[in-house]
Tab-separated table of C-alpha atoms in Angstrom:
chain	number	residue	atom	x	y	z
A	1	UNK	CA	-6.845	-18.084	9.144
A	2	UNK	CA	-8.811	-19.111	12.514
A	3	UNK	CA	-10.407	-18.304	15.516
A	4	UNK	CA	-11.590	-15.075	13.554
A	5	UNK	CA	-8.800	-13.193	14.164
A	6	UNK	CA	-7.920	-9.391	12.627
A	7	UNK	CA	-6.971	-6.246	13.268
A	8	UNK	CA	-7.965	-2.807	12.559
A	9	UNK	CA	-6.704	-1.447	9.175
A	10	UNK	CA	-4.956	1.666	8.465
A	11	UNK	CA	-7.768	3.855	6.685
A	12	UNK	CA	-6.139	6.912	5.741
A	13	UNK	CA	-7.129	6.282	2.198
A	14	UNK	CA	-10.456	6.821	1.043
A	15	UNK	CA	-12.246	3.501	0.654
A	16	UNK	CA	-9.334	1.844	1.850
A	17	UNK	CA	-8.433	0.294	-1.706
A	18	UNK	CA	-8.497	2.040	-5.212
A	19	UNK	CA	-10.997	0.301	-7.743
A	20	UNK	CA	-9.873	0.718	-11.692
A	21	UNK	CA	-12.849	2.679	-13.390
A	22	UNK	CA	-14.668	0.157	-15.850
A	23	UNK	CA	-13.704	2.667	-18.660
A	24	UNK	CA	-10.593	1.595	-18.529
A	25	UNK	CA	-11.148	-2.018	-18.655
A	26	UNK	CA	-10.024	-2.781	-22.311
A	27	UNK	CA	-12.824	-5.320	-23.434
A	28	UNK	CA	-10.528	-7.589	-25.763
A	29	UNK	CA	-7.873	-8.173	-22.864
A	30	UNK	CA	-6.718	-11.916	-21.758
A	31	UNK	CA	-8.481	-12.733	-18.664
A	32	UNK	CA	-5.298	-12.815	-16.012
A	33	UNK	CA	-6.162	-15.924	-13.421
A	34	UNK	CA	-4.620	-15.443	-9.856
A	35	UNK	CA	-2.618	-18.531	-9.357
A	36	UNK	CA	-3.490	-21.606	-7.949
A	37	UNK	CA	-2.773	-21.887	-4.370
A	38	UNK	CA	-1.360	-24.733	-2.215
A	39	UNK	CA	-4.083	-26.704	-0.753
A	40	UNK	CA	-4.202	-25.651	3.388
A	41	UNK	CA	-5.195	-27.524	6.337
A	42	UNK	CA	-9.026	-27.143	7.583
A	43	UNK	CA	-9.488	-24.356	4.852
A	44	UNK	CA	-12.581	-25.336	2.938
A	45	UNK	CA	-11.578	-26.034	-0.800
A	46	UNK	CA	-11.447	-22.887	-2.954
A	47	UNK	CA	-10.842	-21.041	-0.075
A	48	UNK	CA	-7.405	-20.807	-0.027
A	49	UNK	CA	-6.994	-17.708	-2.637
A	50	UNK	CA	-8.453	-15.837	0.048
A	51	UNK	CA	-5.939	-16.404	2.330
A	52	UNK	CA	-3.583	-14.284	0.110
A	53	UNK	CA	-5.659	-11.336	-0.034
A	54	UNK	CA	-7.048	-8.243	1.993
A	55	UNK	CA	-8.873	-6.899	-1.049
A	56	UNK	CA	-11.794	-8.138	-3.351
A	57	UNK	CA	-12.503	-5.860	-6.227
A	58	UNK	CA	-16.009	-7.394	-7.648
A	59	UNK	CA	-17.158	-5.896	-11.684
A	60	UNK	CA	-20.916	-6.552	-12.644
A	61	UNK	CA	-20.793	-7.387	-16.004
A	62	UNK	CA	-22.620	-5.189	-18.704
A	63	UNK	CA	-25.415	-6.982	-20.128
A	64	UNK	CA	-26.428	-5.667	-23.673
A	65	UNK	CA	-29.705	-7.865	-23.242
A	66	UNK	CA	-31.113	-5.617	-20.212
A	67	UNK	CA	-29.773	-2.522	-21.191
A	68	UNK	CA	-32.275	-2.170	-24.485
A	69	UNK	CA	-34.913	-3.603	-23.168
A	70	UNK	CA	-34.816	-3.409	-19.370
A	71	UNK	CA	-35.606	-7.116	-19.323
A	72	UNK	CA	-33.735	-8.171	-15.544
A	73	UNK	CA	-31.602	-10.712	-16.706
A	74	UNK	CA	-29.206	-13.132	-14.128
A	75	UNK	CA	-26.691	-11.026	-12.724
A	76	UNK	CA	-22.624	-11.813	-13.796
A	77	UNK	CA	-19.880	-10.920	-11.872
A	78	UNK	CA	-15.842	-10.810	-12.017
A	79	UNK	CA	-14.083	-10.970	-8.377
A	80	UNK	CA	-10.437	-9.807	-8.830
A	81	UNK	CA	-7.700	-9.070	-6.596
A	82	UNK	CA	-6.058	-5.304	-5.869
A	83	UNK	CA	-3.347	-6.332	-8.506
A	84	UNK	CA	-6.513	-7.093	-11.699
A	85	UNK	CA	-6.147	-10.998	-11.731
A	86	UNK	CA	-9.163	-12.856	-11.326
A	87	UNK	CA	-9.765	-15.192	-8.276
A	88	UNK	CA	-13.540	-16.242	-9.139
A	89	UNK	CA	-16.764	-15.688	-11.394
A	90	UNK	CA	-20.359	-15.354	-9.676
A	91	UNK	CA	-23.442	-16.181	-11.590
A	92	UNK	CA	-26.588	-15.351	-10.267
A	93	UNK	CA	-29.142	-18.190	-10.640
A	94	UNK	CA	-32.680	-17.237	-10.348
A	95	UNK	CA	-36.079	-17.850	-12.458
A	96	UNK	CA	-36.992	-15.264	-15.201
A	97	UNK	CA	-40.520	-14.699	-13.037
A	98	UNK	CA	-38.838	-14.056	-9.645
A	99	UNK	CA	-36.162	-11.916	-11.262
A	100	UNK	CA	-38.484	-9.348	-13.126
A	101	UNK	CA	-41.727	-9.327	-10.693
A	102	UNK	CA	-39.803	-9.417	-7.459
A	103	UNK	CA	-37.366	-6.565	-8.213
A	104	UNK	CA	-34.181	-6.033	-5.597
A	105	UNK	CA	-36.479	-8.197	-3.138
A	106	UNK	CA	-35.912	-11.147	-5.260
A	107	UNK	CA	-34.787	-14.025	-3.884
A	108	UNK	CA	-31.489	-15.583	-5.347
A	109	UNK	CA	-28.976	-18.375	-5.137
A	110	UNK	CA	-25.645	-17.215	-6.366
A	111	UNK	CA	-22.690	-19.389	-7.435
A	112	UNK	CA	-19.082	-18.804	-7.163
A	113	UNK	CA	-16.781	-20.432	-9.020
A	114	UNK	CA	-13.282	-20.668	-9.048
A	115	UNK	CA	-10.742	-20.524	-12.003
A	116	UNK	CA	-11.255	-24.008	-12.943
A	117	UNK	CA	-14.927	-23.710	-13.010
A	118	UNK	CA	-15.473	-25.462	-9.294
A	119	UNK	CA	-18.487	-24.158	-7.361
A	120	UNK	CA	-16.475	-23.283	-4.220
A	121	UNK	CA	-18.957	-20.830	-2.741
A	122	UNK	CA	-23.112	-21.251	-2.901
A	123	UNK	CA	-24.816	-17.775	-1.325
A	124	UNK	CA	-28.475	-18.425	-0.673
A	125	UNK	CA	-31.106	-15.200	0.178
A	126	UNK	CA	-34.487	-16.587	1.144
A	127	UNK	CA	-37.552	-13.559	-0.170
A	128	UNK	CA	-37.969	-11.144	2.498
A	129	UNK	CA	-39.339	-7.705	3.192
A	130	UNK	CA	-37.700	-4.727	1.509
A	131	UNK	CA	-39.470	-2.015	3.444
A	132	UNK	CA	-37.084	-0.512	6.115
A	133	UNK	CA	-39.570	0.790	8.749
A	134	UNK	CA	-40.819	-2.898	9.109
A	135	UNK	CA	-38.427	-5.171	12.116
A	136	UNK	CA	-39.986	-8.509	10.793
A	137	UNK	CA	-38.686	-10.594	7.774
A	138	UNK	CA	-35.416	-8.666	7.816
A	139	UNK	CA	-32.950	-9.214	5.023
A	140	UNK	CA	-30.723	-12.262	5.222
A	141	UNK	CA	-28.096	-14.296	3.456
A	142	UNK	CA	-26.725	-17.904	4.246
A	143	UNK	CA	-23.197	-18.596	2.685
A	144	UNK	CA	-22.172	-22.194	1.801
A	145	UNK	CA	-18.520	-23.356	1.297
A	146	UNK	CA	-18.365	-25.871	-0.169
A	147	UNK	CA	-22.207	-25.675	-1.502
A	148	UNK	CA	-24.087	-27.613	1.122
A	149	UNK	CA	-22.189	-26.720	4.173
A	150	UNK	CA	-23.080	-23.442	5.799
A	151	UNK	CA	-20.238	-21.303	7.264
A	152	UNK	CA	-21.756	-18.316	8.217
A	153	UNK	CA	-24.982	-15.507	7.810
A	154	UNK	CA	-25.225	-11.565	6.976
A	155	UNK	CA	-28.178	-10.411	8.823
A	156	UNK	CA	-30.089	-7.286	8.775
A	157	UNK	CA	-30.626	-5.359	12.092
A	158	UNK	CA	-33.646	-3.175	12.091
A	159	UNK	CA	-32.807	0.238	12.347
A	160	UNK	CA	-35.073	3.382	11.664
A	161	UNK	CA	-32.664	5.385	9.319
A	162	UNK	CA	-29.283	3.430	8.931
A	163	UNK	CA	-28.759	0.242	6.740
A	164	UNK	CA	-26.958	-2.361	9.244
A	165	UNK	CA	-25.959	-6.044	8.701
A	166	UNK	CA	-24.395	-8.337	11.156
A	167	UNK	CA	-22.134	-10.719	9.859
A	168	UNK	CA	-22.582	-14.868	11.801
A	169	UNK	CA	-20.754	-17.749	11.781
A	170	UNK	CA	-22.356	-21.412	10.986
A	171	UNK	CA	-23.306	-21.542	14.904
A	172	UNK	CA	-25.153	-18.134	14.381
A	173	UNK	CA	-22.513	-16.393	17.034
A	174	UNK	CA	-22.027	-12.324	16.074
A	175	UNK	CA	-18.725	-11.870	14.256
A	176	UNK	CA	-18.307	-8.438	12.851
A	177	UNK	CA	-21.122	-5.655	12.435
A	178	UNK	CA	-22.115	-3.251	9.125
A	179	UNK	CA	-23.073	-0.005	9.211
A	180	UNK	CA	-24.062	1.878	6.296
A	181	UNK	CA	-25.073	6.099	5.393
A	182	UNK	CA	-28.211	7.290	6.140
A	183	UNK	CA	-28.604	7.410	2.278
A	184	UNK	CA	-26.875	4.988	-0.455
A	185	UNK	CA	-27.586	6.825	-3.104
A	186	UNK	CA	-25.274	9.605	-3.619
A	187	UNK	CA	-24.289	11.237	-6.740
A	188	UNK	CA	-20.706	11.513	-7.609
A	189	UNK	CA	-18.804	9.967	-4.863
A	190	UNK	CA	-18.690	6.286	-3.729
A	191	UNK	CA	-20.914	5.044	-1.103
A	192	UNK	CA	-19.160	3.158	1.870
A	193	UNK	CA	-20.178	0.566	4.584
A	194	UNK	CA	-17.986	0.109	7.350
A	195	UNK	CA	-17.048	-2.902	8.655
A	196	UNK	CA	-16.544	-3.379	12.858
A	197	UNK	CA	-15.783	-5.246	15.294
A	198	UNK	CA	-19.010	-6.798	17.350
A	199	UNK	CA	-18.515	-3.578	19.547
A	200	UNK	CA	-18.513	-1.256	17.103
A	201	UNK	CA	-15.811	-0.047	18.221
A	202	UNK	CA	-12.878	-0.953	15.928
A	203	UNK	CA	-13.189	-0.189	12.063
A	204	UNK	CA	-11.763	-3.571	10.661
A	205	UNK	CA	-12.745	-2.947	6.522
A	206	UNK	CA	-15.042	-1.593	4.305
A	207	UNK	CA	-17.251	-2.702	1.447
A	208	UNK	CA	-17.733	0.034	-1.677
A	209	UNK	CA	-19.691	0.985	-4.073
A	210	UNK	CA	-17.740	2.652	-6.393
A	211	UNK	CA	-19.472	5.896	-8.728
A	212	UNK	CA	-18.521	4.849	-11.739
A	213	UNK	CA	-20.379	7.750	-13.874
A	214	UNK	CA	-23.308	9.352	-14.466
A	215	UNK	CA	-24.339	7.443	-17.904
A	216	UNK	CA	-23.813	4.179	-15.987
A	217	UNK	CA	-25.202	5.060	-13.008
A	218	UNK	CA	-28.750	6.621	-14.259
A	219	UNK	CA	-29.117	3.857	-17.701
A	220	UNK	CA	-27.651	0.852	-16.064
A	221	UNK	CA	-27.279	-1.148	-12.567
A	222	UNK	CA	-24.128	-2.161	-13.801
A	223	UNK	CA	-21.772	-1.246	-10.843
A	224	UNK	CA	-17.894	-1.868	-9.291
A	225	UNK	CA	-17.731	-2.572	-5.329
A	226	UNK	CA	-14.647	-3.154	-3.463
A	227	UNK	CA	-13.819	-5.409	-0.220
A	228	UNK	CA	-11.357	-4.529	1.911
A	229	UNK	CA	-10.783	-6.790	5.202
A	230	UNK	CA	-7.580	-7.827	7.411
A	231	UNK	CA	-5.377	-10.063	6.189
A	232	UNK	CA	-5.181	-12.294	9.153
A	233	UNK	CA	-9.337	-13.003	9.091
A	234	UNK	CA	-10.834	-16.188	9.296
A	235	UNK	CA	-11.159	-17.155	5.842
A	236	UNK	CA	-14.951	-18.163	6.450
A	237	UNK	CA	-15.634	-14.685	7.402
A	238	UNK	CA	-13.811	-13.201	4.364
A	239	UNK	CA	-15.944	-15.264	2.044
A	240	UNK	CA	-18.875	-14.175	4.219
A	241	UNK	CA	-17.833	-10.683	3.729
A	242	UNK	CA	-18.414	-11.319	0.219
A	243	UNK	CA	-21.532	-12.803	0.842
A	244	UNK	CA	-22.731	-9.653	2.779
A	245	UNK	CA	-21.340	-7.276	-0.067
A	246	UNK	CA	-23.860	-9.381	-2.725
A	247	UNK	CA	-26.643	-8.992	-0.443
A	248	UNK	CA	-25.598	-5.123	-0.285
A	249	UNK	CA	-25.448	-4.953	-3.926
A	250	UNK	CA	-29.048	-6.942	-4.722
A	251	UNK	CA	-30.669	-4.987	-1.728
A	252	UNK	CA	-29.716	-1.201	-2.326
A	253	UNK	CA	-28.073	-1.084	-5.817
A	254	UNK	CA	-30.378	-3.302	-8.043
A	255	UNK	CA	-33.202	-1.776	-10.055
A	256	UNK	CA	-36.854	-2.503	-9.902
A	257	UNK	CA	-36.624	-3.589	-13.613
């Protein structure tokens, strides 16, 4: 993991990774932990699962709360790896105000936690403006690992009909771009962001929002996305990544409560 390195990945499969349908999920199953990994040289701490892994498969948790009541409620979230064992737990930590006035514009701090409980990742989005035709106060995201040190920013680029995101290191220098549909909000099918190279030339991964039904979709903002990204990537950038698929998921997918 360094000097940003990847490749392009093989993308003959739709969405590039397969994520299990919540339905499936039985509810009184043993959470399975990924194991512990050996500690590695200049890899922030916590970090290091993510050097095993090309795939992050994130589940929003269903809370009963919101669901009768439509009261917005902090956002919980399981990360997993492609074979179902979990590699962290993100809690969204934001006032009960700024939650149900500010809507998908809210700002947020969001906390990610390893299997021992360890905040190993701190994702900070500052309020900004939600409407698209306007190029000031874009969307933006600063990721922290550990909390208190930045290692990179997701960063919206004004565009007049495509969502796009370009994803920084701590010294603000362009890493990878994201490029969205024209329109995230399609029924039946999952909606997919591509990941490139600064060019835009070379599809590198993919972050998904997976359908996962119509009940779901239309009652709830309960949703599945996927990460996919090269194995060989910085590690920095793959927690970034996941940075930039929260601020995906808060900006487009979130209801107005």
């Amino acid at each position: 993991a360094g000097n940003y390195g990847f490749q392009a990945q093989p993308m003959g499969v739709p969405g590039g990774f397969v994520v299990p349908p919540v339905q499936n999920q039985p509810t009184t199953e043993r959470t399975i932990w990924m194991p512990i990994p050996p500690s590695i040289p200049n890899c922030p701490p916590g970090l290091e699962y993510l050097t095993q892994i090309d795939q992050v498969l994130i589940h929003q948790q269903l809370e009963l709360l919101e669901i009768v009541t439509g009261f917005e409620v902090n956002n919980k979230y399981e990360l997993k790896n492609a074979l179902g064992q979990r590699v962290y737990f993100a809690a969204e930590d934001t006032d009960c105000l700024t939650r149900n006035c500010c809507g998908p514009s809210r700002p947020f701090t969001i906390r990610i936690t390893d299997n021992l409980g360890h905040e190993v990742i701190t994702l900070q989005r500052p309020l900004r403006c939600s409407v698209c035709c306007c190029p000031c106060c874009l969307q933006e995201l600063e990721v922290q690992a550990p909390p208190g040190r930045t290692i990179g920013y997701v960063v919206q680029d004004w565009h007049v009909c495509l969502p796009k995101f370009t994803i920084q290191d701590e010294k603000r220098t362009d890493i990878l771009k994201i490029t969205g549909p024209c329109v995230v909000c399609r029924c039946c099918e999952d909606v997919n962001f591509e990941v490139k190279s600064v060019d835009e030339t070379c599809t590198v991964g993919k972050i998904s929002k997976q359908w996962t039904g119509l009940v779901q979709e239309m009652f709830t903002d309960t949703d599945n996305f996927g990460i996919s990204f090269p194995m060989d990537l910085d590690v920095k950038m793959k927690a970034v990544m996941i940075g930039a698929c929260f601020l995906i998921v808060s900006h487009f997918f979130t209801n107005t409560g």
